mmCIF file of C-alpha atoms and ligand atoms in Angstrom:
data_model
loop_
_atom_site.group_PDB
_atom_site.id
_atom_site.type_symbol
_atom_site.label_atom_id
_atom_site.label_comp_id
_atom_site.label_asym_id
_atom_site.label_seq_id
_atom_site.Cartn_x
_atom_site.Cartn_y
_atom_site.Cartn_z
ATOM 1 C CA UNK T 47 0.000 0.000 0.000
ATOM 2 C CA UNK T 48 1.121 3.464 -0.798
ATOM 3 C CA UNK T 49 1.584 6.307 1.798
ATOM 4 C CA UNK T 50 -0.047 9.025 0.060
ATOM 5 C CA UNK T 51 -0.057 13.228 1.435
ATOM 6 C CA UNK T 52 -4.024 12.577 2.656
ATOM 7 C CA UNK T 53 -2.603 9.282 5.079
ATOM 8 C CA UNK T 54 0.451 11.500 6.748
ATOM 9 C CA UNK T 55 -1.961 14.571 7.200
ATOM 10 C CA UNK T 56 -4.491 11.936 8.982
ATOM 11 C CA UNK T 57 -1.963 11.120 11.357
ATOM 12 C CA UNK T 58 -0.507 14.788 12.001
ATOM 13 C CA UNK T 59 -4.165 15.479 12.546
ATOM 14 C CA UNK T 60 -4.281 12.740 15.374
ATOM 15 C CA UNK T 61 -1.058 13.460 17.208
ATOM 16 C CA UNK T 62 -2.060 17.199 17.033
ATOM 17 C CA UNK T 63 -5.228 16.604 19.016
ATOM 18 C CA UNK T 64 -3.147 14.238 21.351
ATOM 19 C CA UNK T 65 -1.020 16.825 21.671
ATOM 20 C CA UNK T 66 -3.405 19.394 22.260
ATOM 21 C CA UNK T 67 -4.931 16.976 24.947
ATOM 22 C CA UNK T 68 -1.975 16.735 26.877
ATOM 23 C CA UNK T 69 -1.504 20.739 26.835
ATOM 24 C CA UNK T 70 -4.676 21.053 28.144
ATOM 25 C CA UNK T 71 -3.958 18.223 31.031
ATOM 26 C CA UNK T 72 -0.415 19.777 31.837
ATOM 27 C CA UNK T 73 -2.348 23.991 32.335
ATOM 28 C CA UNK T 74 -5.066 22.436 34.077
ATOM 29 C CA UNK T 75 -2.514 20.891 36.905
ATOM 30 C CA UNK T 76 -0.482 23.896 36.358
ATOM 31 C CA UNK T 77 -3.331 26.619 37.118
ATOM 32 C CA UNK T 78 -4.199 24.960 40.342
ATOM 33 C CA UNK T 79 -1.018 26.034 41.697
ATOM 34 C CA UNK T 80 -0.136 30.027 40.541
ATOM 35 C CA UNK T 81 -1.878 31.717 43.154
ATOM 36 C CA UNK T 82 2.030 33.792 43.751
ATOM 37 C CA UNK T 83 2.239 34.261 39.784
ATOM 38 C CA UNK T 84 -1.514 35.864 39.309
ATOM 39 C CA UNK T 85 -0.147 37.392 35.329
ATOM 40 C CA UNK T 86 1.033 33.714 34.272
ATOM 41 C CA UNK T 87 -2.191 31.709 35.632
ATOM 42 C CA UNK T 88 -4.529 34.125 34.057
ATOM 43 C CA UNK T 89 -2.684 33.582 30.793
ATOM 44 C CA UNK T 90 -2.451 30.105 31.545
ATOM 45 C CA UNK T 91 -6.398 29.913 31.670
ATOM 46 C CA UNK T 92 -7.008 32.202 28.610
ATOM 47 C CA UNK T 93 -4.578 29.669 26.577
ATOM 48 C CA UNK T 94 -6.843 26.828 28.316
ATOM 49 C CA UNK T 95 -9.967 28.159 27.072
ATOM 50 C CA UNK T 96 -8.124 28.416 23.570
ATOM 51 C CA UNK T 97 -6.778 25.224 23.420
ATOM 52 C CA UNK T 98 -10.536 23.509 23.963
ATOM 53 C CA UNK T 99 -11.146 25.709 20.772
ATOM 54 C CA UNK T 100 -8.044 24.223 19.221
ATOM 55 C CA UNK T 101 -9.270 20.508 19.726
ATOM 56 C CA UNK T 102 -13.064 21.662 18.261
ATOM 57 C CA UNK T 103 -11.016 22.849 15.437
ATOM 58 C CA UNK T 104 -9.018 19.895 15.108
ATOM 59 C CA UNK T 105 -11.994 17.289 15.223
ATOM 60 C CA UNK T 106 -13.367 19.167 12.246
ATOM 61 C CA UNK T 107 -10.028 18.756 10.539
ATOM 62 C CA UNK T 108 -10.680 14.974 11.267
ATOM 63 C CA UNK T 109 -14.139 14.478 10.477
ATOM 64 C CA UNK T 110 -13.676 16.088 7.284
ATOM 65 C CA UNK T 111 -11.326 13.248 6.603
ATOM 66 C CA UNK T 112 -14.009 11.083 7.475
ATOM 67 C CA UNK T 113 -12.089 10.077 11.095
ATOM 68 C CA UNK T 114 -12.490 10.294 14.562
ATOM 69 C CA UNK T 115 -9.926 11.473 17.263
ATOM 70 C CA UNK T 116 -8.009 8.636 18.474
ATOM 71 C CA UNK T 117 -9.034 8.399 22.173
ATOM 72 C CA UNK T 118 -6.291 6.047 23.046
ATOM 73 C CA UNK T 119 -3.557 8.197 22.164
ATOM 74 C CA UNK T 120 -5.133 11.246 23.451
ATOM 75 C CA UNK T 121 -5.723 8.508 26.970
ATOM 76 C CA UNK T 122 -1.485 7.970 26.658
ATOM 77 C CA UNK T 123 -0.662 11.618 26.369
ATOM 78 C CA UNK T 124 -2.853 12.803 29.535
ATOM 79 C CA UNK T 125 -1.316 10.850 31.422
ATOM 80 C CA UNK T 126 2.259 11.408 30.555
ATOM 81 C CA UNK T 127 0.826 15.198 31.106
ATOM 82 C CA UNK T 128 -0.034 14.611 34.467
ATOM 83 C CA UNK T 129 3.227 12.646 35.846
ATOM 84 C CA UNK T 130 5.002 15.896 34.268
ATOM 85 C CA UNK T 131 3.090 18.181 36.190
ATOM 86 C CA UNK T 132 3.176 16.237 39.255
ATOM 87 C CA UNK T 133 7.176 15.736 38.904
ATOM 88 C CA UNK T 134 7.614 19.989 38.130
ATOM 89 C CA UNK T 135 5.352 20.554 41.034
ATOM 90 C CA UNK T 136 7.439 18.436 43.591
ATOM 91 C CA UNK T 137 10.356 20.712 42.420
ATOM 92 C CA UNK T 138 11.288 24.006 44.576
ATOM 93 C CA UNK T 139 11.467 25.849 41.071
ATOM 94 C CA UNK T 140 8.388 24.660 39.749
ATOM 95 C CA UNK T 141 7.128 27.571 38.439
ATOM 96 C CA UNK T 142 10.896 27.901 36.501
ATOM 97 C CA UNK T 143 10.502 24.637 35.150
ATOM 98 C CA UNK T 144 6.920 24.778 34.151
ATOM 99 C CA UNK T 145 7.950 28.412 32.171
ATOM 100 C CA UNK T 146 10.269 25.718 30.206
ATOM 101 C CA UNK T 147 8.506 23.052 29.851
ATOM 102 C CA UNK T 148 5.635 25.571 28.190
ATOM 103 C CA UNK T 149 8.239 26.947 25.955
ATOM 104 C CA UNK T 150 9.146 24.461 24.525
ATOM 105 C CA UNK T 151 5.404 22.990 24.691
ATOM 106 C CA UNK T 152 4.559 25.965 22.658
ATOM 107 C CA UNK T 153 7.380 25.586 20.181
ATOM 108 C CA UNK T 154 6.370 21.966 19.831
ATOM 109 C CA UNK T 155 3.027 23.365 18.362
ATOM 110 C CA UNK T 156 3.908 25.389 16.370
ATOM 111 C CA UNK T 157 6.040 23.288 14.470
ATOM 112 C CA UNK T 158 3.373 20.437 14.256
ATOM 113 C CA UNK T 159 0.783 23.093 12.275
ATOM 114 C CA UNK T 160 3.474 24.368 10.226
ATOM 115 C CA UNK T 161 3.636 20.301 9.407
ATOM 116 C CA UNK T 162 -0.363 19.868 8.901
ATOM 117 C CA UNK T 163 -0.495 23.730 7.152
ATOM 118 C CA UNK T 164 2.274 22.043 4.548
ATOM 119 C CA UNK T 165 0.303 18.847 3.796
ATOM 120 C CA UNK T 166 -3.330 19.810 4.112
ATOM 121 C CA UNK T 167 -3.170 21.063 0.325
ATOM 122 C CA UNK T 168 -1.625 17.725 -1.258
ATOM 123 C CA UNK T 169 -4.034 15.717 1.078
ATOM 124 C CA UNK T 170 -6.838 17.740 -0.580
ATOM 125 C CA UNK T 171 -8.657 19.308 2.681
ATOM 126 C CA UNK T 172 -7.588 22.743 1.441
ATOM 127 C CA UNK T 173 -10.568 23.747 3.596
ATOM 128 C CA UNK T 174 -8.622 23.056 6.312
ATOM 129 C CA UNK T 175 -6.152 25.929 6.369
ATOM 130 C CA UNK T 176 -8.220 28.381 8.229
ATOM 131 C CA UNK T 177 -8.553 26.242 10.789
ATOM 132 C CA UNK T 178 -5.023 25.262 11.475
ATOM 133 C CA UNK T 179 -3.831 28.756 10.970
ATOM 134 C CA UNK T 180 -6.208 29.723 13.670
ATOM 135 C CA UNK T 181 -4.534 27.286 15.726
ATOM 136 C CA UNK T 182 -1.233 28.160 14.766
ATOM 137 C CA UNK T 183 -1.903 31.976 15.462
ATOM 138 C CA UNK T 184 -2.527 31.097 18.930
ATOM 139 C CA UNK T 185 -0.007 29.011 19.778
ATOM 140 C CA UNK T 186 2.304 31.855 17.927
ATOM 141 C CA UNK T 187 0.955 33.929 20.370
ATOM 142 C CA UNK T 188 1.492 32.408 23.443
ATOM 143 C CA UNK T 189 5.150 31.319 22.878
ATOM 144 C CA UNK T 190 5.929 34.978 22.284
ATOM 145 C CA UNK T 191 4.011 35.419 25.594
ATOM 146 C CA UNK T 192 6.349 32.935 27.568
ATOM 147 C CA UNK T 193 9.490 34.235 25.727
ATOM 148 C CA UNK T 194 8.554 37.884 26.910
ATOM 149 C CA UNK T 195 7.870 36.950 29.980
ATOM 150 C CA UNK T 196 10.578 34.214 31.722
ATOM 151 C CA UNK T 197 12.141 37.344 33.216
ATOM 152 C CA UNK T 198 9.838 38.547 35.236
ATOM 153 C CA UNK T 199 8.767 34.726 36.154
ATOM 154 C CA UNK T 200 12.013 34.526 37.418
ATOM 155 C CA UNK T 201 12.088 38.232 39.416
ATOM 156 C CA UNK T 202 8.506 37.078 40.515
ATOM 157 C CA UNK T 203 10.091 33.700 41.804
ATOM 158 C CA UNK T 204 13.162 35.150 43.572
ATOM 159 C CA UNK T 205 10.617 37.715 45.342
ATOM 160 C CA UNK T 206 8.706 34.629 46.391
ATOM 161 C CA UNK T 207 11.460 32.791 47.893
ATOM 162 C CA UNK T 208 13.480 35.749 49.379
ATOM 163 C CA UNK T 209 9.835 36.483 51.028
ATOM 164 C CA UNK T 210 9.851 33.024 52.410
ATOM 165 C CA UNK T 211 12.591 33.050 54.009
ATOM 166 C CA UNK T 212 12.403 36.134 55.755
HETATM 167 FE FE1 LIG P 24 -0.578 25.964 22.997
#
């Protein structure tokens, strides 16, 4: 059988919304726990409310292919999400680590729609572009939020500890 551009975008498709699930999992442990950092868990929460529109978007992606998200993937990912979080928030630093982790989290994104974005035309779901560029937008957006702000995370997280220990 022949791998054709429609089979690879299927599966970018899938691990997108696994992905997406396990972003979701990992700010939903993670804005629990920023009560000291009010300016990263409200961001943390907008991007959460996002992200639920990312996976709408991405089901329609799929069911326009005629598929379904894969919930045993998504059921993997979660999980891995949460044993992250839990490990970061056992840490001293976690609020340093989970600036990081969402960095690169972000980054991770970002690269997987630039992926789907390249393939959804061969794969013939041309229709699909304005969705993942939606997607893509946002996640554009929040890395440049992290980027802009591990700074005054870390300032924030020095205060925090200094104010501890006094
Ligand atoms: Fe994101």
């Amino acid at each position: 059988m022949t791998t054709t551009a429609r089979d690879v975008y299927v599966v970018g498709l899938r691990n997108a919304h696994a992905m997406e699930v396990q972003a979701r999992e990992l700010m939903e442990r993670q804005s629990e726990r920023l009560g000291d950092y009010p300016d990263v868990q409200a961001k943390v929460k907008e991007h959460l409310a996002e992200t639920n529109e990312q996976l709408k978007r991405l089901e329609q992606c799929l069911e326009a292919c005629g598929e379904t998200s894969s919930t045993l993937k998504d059921t993997v990912q979660s999980a891995m999400a949460n044993s992250m979080a839990m490990a970061n928030a056992m840490a001293g630093d976690e609020i340093l680590k989970n600036t990081f982790a969402n960095s690169a989290f972000e980054h991770f994104e970002i690269a997987a729609y630039k992926s789907l974005l390249t393939l959804c035309g061969s794969a013939g779901q041309e229709k699909a572009r304005a969705l993942l560029e939606a997607n893509l937008e946002e996640e554009e957006r929040m890395a440049a939020w992290i980027d802009a702000h591990v700074g005054k995370v870390t300032q924030d997280y020095l205060a925090v500890e200094q104010r501890k220990a006094a």
